[in-house]
């Protein structure tokens, strides 16, 4: 019900300190997976690892909140892009299936 003066109350999101279930760990996990796959793509020259790293970076970016620090996310994204670029610079052949 509306208050007597007709003003709509402003939405206040619930505090995450009182309800830790609202904290979503998906961006952090995807960021870590992106870094791991980027390193595997760079060191082992595996193109599919580099592409998985790009995919994980996009998922991390899509699920992040605007209040989070973007430096780590951008460094993960740039690392995954550089892994793809370096793997194709060293071997420009199309990607072969991993099996």
GROMACS .gro file of N, CA and C in nm:
model
  297
    1UNK      N    1   0.083  -0.119   0.000
    1UNK     CA    2   0.000   0.000   0.000
    1UNK      C    3   0.087   0.125   0.000
    2UNK      N    4   0.037   0.227  -0.069
    2UNK     CA    5   0.108   0.354  -0.075
    2UNK      C    6   0.088   0.434   0.052
    3UNK      N    7   0.187   0.516   0.088
    3UNK     CA    8   0.168   0.604   0.204
    3UNK      C    9   0.060   0.707   0.175
    4UNK      N   10   0.008   0.773   0.279
    4UNK     CA   11  -0.103   0.866   0.260
    4UNK      C   12  -0.072   0.982   0.166
    5UNK      N   13   0.056   1.024   0.157
    5UNK     CA   14   0.086   1.138   0.069
    5UNK      C   15   0.103   1.095  -0.077
    6UNK      N   16   0.098   0.966  -0.108
    6UNK     CA   17   0.103   0.917  -0.245
    6UNK      C   18   0.242   0.899  -0.301
    7UNK      N   19   0.345   0.927  -0.221
    7UNK     CA   20   0.483   0.912  -0.270
    7UNK      C   21   0.522   0.764  -0.270
    8UNK      N   22   0.589   0.726  -0.375
    8UNK     CA   23   0.636   0.587  -0.385
    8UNK      C   24   0.771   0.577  -0.314
    9UNK      N   25   0.785   0.483  -0.222
    9UNK     CA   26   0.914   0.472  -0.152
    9UNK      C   27   1.025   0.425  -0.246
   10UNK      N   28   1.143   0.477  -0.225
   10UNK     CA   29   1.259   0.443  -0.307
   10UNK      C   30   1.305   0.301  -0.273
   11UNK      N   31   1.344   0.226  -0.378
   11UNK     CA   32   1.391   0.089  -0.358
   11UNK      C   33   1.528   0.090  -0.293
   12UNK      N   34   1.544   0.009  -0.190
   12UNK     CA   35   1.673  -0.009  -0.124
   12UNK      C   36   1.708  -0.156  -0.134
   13UNK      N   37   1.819  -0.190  -0.203
   13UNK     CA   38   1.856  -0.331  -0.212
   13UNK      C   39   1.895  -0.385  -0.075
   14UNK      N   40   1.865  -0.511  -0.048
   14UNK     CA   41   1.901  -0.568   0.081
   14UNK      C   42   2.053  -0.572   0.098
   15UNK      N   43   2.098  -0.552   0.218
   15UNK     CA   44   2.241  -0.551   0.246
   15UNK      C   45   2.297  -0.692   0.236
   16UNK      N   46   2.416  -0.704   0.173
   16UNK     CA   47   2.476  -0.837   0.159
   16UNK      C   48   2.541  -0.883   0.289
   17UNK      N   49   2.564  -0.790   0.383
   17UNK     CA   50   2.622  -0.831   0.511
   17UNK      C   51   2.520  -0.914   0.591
   18UNK      N   52   2.394  -0.879   0.578
   18UNK     CA   53   2.292  -0.952   0.653
   18UNK      C   54   2.251  -1.080   0.582
   19UNK      N   55   2.264  -1.083   0.449
   19UNK     CA   56   2.224  -1.200   0.373
   19UNK      C   57   2.336  -1.237   0.276
   20UNK      N   58   2.432  -1.321   0.318
   20UNK     CA   59   2.545  -1.353   0.231
   20UNK      C   60   2.505  -1.436   0.108
   21UNK      N   61   2.384  -1.489   0.104
   21UNK     CA   62   2.340  -1.567  -0.011
   21UNK      C   63   2.321  -1.479  -0.134
   22UNK      N   64   2.308  -1.346  -0.116
   22UNK     CA   65   2.290  -1.256  -0.229
   22UNK      C   66   2.420  -1.230  -0.303
   23UNK      N   67   2.534  -1.262  -0.244
   23UNK     CA   68   2.663  -1.241  -0.308
   23UNK      C   69   2.688  -1.351  -0.411
   24UNK      N   70   2.707  -1.312  -0.537
   24UNK     CA   71   2.723  -1.409  -0.645
   24UNK      C   72   2.872  -1.429  -0.674
   25UNK      N   73   2.925  -1.549  -0.653
   25UNK     CA   74   3.069  -1.572  -0.677
   25UNK      C   75   3.103  -1.604  -0.823
   26UNK      N   76   3.004  -1.607  -0.912
   26UNK     CA   77   3.029  -1.646  -1.052
   26UNK      C   78   3.133  -1.558  -1.121
   27UNK      N   79   3.128  -1.423  -1.111
   27UNK     CA   80   3.231  -1.344  -1.181
   27UNK      C   81   3.372  -1.374  -1.132
   28UNK      N   82   3.388  -1.399  -1.002
   28UNK     CA   83   3.521  -1.428  -0.950
   28UNK      C   84   3.573  -1.561  -1.003
   29UNK      N   85   3.487  -1.662  -1.005
   29UNK     CA   86   3.528  -1.792  -1.056
   29UNK      C   87   3.560  -1.785  -1.205
   30UNK      N   88   3.479  -1.715  -1.280
   30UNK     CA   89   3.504  -1.705  -1.424
   30UNK      C   90   3.630  -1.624  -1.453
   31UNK      N   91   3.656  -1.524  -1.369
   31UNK     CA   92   3.779  -1.446  -1.383
   31UNK      C   93   3.900  -1.534  -1.360
   32UNK      N   94   3.895  -1.615  -1.256
   32UNK     CA   95   4.006  -1.706  -1.226
   32UNK      C   96   4.023  -1.810  -1.337
   33UNK      N   97   3.912  -1.867  -1.383
   33UNK     CA   98   3.921  -1.965  -1.492
   33UNK      C   99   3.977  -1.901  -1.619
   34UNK      N  100   3.937  -1.778  -1.646
   34UNK     CA  101   3.990  -1.707  -1.762
   34UNK      C  102   4.140  -1.688  -1.753
   35UNK      N  103   4.188  -1.652  -1.634
   35UNK     CA  104   4.333  -1.636  -1.616
   35UNK      C  105   4.407  -1.768  -1.635
   36UNK      N  106   4.352  -1.876  -1.579
   36UNK     CA  107   4.417  -2.007  -1.590
   36UNK      C  108   4.421  -2.052  -1.736
   37UNK      N  109   4.308  -2.041  -1.806
   37UNK     CA  110   4.305  -2.083  -1.945
   37UNK      C  111   4.392  -1.992  -2.033
   38UNK      N  112   4.402  -1.863  -1.998
   38UNK     CA  113   4.489  -1.773  -2.074
   38UNK      C  114   4.634  -1.817  -2.062
   39UNK      N  115   4.674  -1.850  -1.940
   39UNK     CA  116   4.812  -1.894  -1.920
   39UNK      C  117   4.839  -2.025  -1.992
   40UNK      N  118   4.743  -2.117  -1.988
   40UNK     CA  119   4.760  -2.242  -2.062
   40UNK      C  120   4.768  -2.216  -2.212
   41UNK      N  121   4.687  -2.123  -2.262
   41UNK     CA  122   4.691  -2.089  -2.403
   41UNK      C  123   4.822  -2.025  -2.444
   42UNK      N  124   4.877  -1.940  -2.355
   42UNK     CA  125   5.003  -1.874  -2.387
   42UNK      C  126   5.122  -1.970  -2.376
   43UNK      N  127   5.127  -2.046  -2.267
   43UNK     CA  128   5.244  -2.130  -2.242
   43UNK      C  129   5.245  -2.256  -2.328
   44UNK      N  130   5.129  -2.319  -2.342
   44UNK     CA  131   5.122  -2.446  -2.414
   44UNK      C  132   5.082  -2.429  -2.560
   45UNK      N  133   5.055  -2.306  -2.601
   45UNK     CA  134   5.016  -2.274  -2.739
   45UNK      C  135   4.891  -2.352  -2.781
   46UNK      N  136   4.795  -2.363  -2.691
   46UNK     CA  137   4.669  -2.432  -2.720
   46UNK      C  138   4.564  -2.327  -2.755
   47UNK      N  139   4.516  -2.333  -2.877
   47UNK     CA  140   4.420  -2.232  -2.922
   47UNK      C  141   4.286  -2.247  -2.852
   48UNK      N  142   4.244  -2.369  -2.825
   48UNK     CA  143   4.114  -2.387  -2.761
   48UNK      C  144   4.116  -2.336  -2.618
   49UNK      N  145   4.231  -2.344  -2.550
   49UNK     CA  146   4.242  -2.285  -2.415
   49UNK      C  147   4.228  -2.133  -2.422
   50UNK      N  148   4.288  -2.073  -2.522
   50UNK     CA  149   4.279  -1.927  -2.536
   50UNK      C  150   4.136  -1.884  -2.565
   51UNK      N  151   4.063  -1.960  -2.648
   51UNK     CA  152   3.925  -1.924  -2.677
   51UNK      C  153   3.835  -1.945  -2.556
   52UNK      N  154   3.860  -2.048  -2.477
   52UNK     CA  155   3.783  -2.069  -2.353
   52UNK      C  156   3.809  -1.953  -2.257
   53UNK      N  157   3.933  -1.903  -2.255
   53UNK     CA  158   3.966  -1.788  -2.169
   53UNK      C  159   3.887  -1.664  -2.210
   54UNK      N  160   3.872  -1.642  -2.340
   54UNK     CA  161   3.792  -1.528  -2.387
   54UNK      C  162   3.647  -1.545  -2.344
   55UNK      N  163   3.597  -1.667  -2.359
   55UNK     CA  164   3.458  -1.697  -2.320
   55UNK      C  165   3.438  -1.673  -2.170
   56UNK      N  166   3.531  -1.719  -2.087
   56UNK     CA  167   3.521  -1.698  -1.942
   56UNK      C  168   3.529  -1.550  -1.907
   57UNK      N  169   3.611  -1.476  -1.979
   57UNK     CA  170   3.621  -1.332  -1.953
   57UNK      C  171   3.490  -1.261  -1.985
   58UNK      N  172   3.425  -1.301  -2.094
   58UNK     CA  173   3.296  -1.240  -2.127
   58UNK      C  174   3.191  -1.274  -2.022
   59UNK      N  175   3.190  -1.397  -1.974
   59UNK     CA  176   3.094  -1.436  -1.869
   59UNK      C  177   3.120  -1.357  -1.741
   60UNK      N  178   3.247  -1.342  -1.707
   60UNK     CA  179   3.283  -1.265  -1.587
   60UNK      C  180   3.238  -1.120  -1.600
   61UNK      N  181   3.258  -1.062  -1.718
   61UNK     CA  182   3.216  -0.924  -1.740
   61UNK      C  183   3.065  -0.910  -1.736
   62UNK      N  184   2.995  -1.006  -1.794
   62UNK     CA  185   2.849  -0.999  -1.799
   62UNK      C  186   2.786  -1.015  -1.661
   63UNK      N  187   2.846  -1.092  -1.574
   63UNK     CA  188   2.789  -1.119  -1.443
   63UNK      C  189   2.841  -1.026  -1.334
   64UNK      N  190   2.933  -0.936  -1.368
   64UNK     CA  191   2.989  -0.849  -1.265
   64UNK      C  192   2.894  -0.735  -1.234
   65UNK      N  193   2.916  -0.674  -1.120
   65UNK     CA  194   2.838  -0.556  -1.081
   65UNK      C  195   2.918  -0.432  -1.112
   66UNK      N  196   2.849  -0.322  -1.128
   66UNK     CA  197   2.919  -0.198  -1.164
   66UNK      C  198   3.005  -0.147  -1.049
   67UNK      N  199   2.977  -0.190  -0.928
   67UNK     CA  200   3.054  -0.142  -0.814
   67UNK      C  201   3.185  -0.216  -0.797
   68UNK      N  202   3.204  -0.327  -0.870
   68UNK     CA  203   3.327  -0.404  -0.854
   68UNK      C  204   3.443  -0.336  -0.924
   69UNK      N  205   3.563  -0.373  -0.882
   69UNK     CA  206   3.684  -0.318  -0.942
   69UNK      C  207   3.701  -0.374  -1.083
   70UNK      N  208   3.715  -0.285  -1.180
   70UNK     CA  209   3.722  -0.330  -1.319
   70UNK      C  210   3.865  -0.355  -1.366
   71UNK      N  211   3.965  -0.317  -1.287
   71UNK     CA  212   4.103  -0.335  -1.332
   71UNK      C  213   4.137  -0.483  -1.349
   72UNK      N  214   4.098  -0.564  -1.252
   72UNK     CA  215   4.129  -0.707  -1.260
   72UNK      C  216   4.054  -0.771  -1.375
   73UNK      N  217   3.931  -0.730  -1.396
   73UNK     CA  218   3.852  -0.787  -1.505
   73UNK      C  219   3.910  -0.748  -1.641
   74UNK      N  220   3.952  -0.624  -1.655
   74UNK     CA  221   4.011  -0.581  -1.782
   74UNK      C  222   4.145  -0.648  -1.807
   75UNK      N  223   4.223  -0.669  -1.702
   75UNK     CA  224   4.350  -0.738  -1.721
   75UNK      C  225   4.328  -0.883  -1.762
   76UNK      N  226   4.226  -0.947  -1.705
   76UNK     CA  227   4.194  -1.084  -1.745
   76UNK      C  228   4.147  -1.088  -1.890
   77UNK      N  229   4.066  -0.992  -1.929
   77UNK     CA  230   4.017  -0.988  -2.066
   77UNK      C  231   4.132  -0.963  -2.164
   78UNK      N  232   4.221  -0.870  -2.132
   78UNK     CA  233   4.334  -0.842  -2.220
   78UNK      C  234   4.430  -0.960  -2.227
   79UNK      N  235   4.448  -1.030  -2.116
   79UNK     CA  236   4.533  -1.149  -2.117
   79UNK      C  237   4.475  -1.257  -2.206
   80UNK      N  238   4.344  -1.275  -2.201
   80UNK     CA  239   4.282  -1.378  -2.285
   80UNK      C  240   4.289  -1.340  -2.433
   81UNK      N  241   4.270  -1.211  -2.464
   81UNK     CA  242   4.282  -1.167  -2.603
   81UNK      C  243   4.425  -1.185  -2.653
   82UNK      N  244   4.523  -1.151  -2.567
   82UNK     CA  245   4.662  -1.168  -2.609
   82UNK      C  246   4.697  -1.315  -2.627
   83UNK      N  247   4.636  -1.404  -2.548
   83UNK     CA  248   4.661  -1.547  -2.565
   83UNK      C  249   4.610  -1.594  -2.701
   84UNK      N  250   4.492  -1.545  -2.741
   84UNK     CA  251   4.439  -1.582  -2.873
   84UNK      C  252   4.529  -1.526  -2.983
   85UNK      N  253   4.568  -1.400  -2.973
   85UNK     CA  254   4.650  -1.338  -3.076
   85UNK      C  255   4.785  -1.407  -3.087
   86UNK      N  256   4.848  -1.434  -2.974
   86UNK     CA  257   4.981  -1.497  -2.978
   86UNK      C  258   4.974  -1.639  -3.031
   87UNK      N  259   4.870  -1.712  -2.996
   87UNK     CA  260   4.862  -1.850  -3.044
   87UNK      C  261   4.840  -1.854  -3.195
   88UNK      N  262   4.767  -1.755  -3.250
   88UNK     CA  263   4.747  -1.752  -3.395
   88UNK      C  264   4.865  -1.689  -3.468
   89UNK      N  265   4.943  -1.603  -3.401
   89UNK     CA  266   5.063  -1.550  -3.464
   89UNK      C  267   5.170  -1.658  -3.477
   90UNK      N  268   5.178  -1.746  -3.377
   90UNK     CA  269   5.279  -1.852  -3.381
   90UNK      C  270   5.240  -1.964  -3.476
   91UNK      N  271   5.109  -1.989  -3.491
   91UNK     CA  272   5.062  -2.095  -3.579
   91UNK      C  273   4.932  -2.049  -3.644
   92UNK      N  274   4.938  -1.993  -3.763
   92UNK     CA  275   4.817  -1.936  -3.824
   92UNK      C  276   4.720  -2.039  -3.882
   93UNK      N  277   4.749  -2.167  -3.867
   93UNK     CA  278   4.659  -2.271  -3.918
   93UNK      C  279   4.528  -2.268  -3.838
   94UNK      N  280   4.417  -2.313  -3.898
   94UNK     CA  281   4.292  -2.319  -3.823
   94UNK      C  282   4.305  -2.412  -3.701
   95UNK      N  283   4.221  -2.385  -3.604
   95UNK     CA  284   4.228  -2.461  -3.479
   95UNK      C  285   4.186  -2.606  -3.504
   96UNK      N  286   4.267  -2.697  -3.452
   96UNK     CA  287   4.232  -2.838  -3.464
   96UNK      C  288   4.158  -2.881  -3.339
   97UNK      N  289   4.068  -2.978  -3.349
   97UNK     CA  290   3.994  -3.023  -3.230
   97UNK      C  291   4.089  -3.080  -3.125
   98UNK      N  292   4.056  -3.063  -2.997
   98UNK     CA  293   4.147  -3.110  -2.891
   98UNK      C  294   4.150  -3.262  -2.876
   99UNK      N  295   4.061  -3.338  -2.942
   99UNK     CA  296   4.061  -3.483  -2.927
   99UNK      C  297   4.133  -3.552  -3.041
   0.00000   0.00000   0.00000
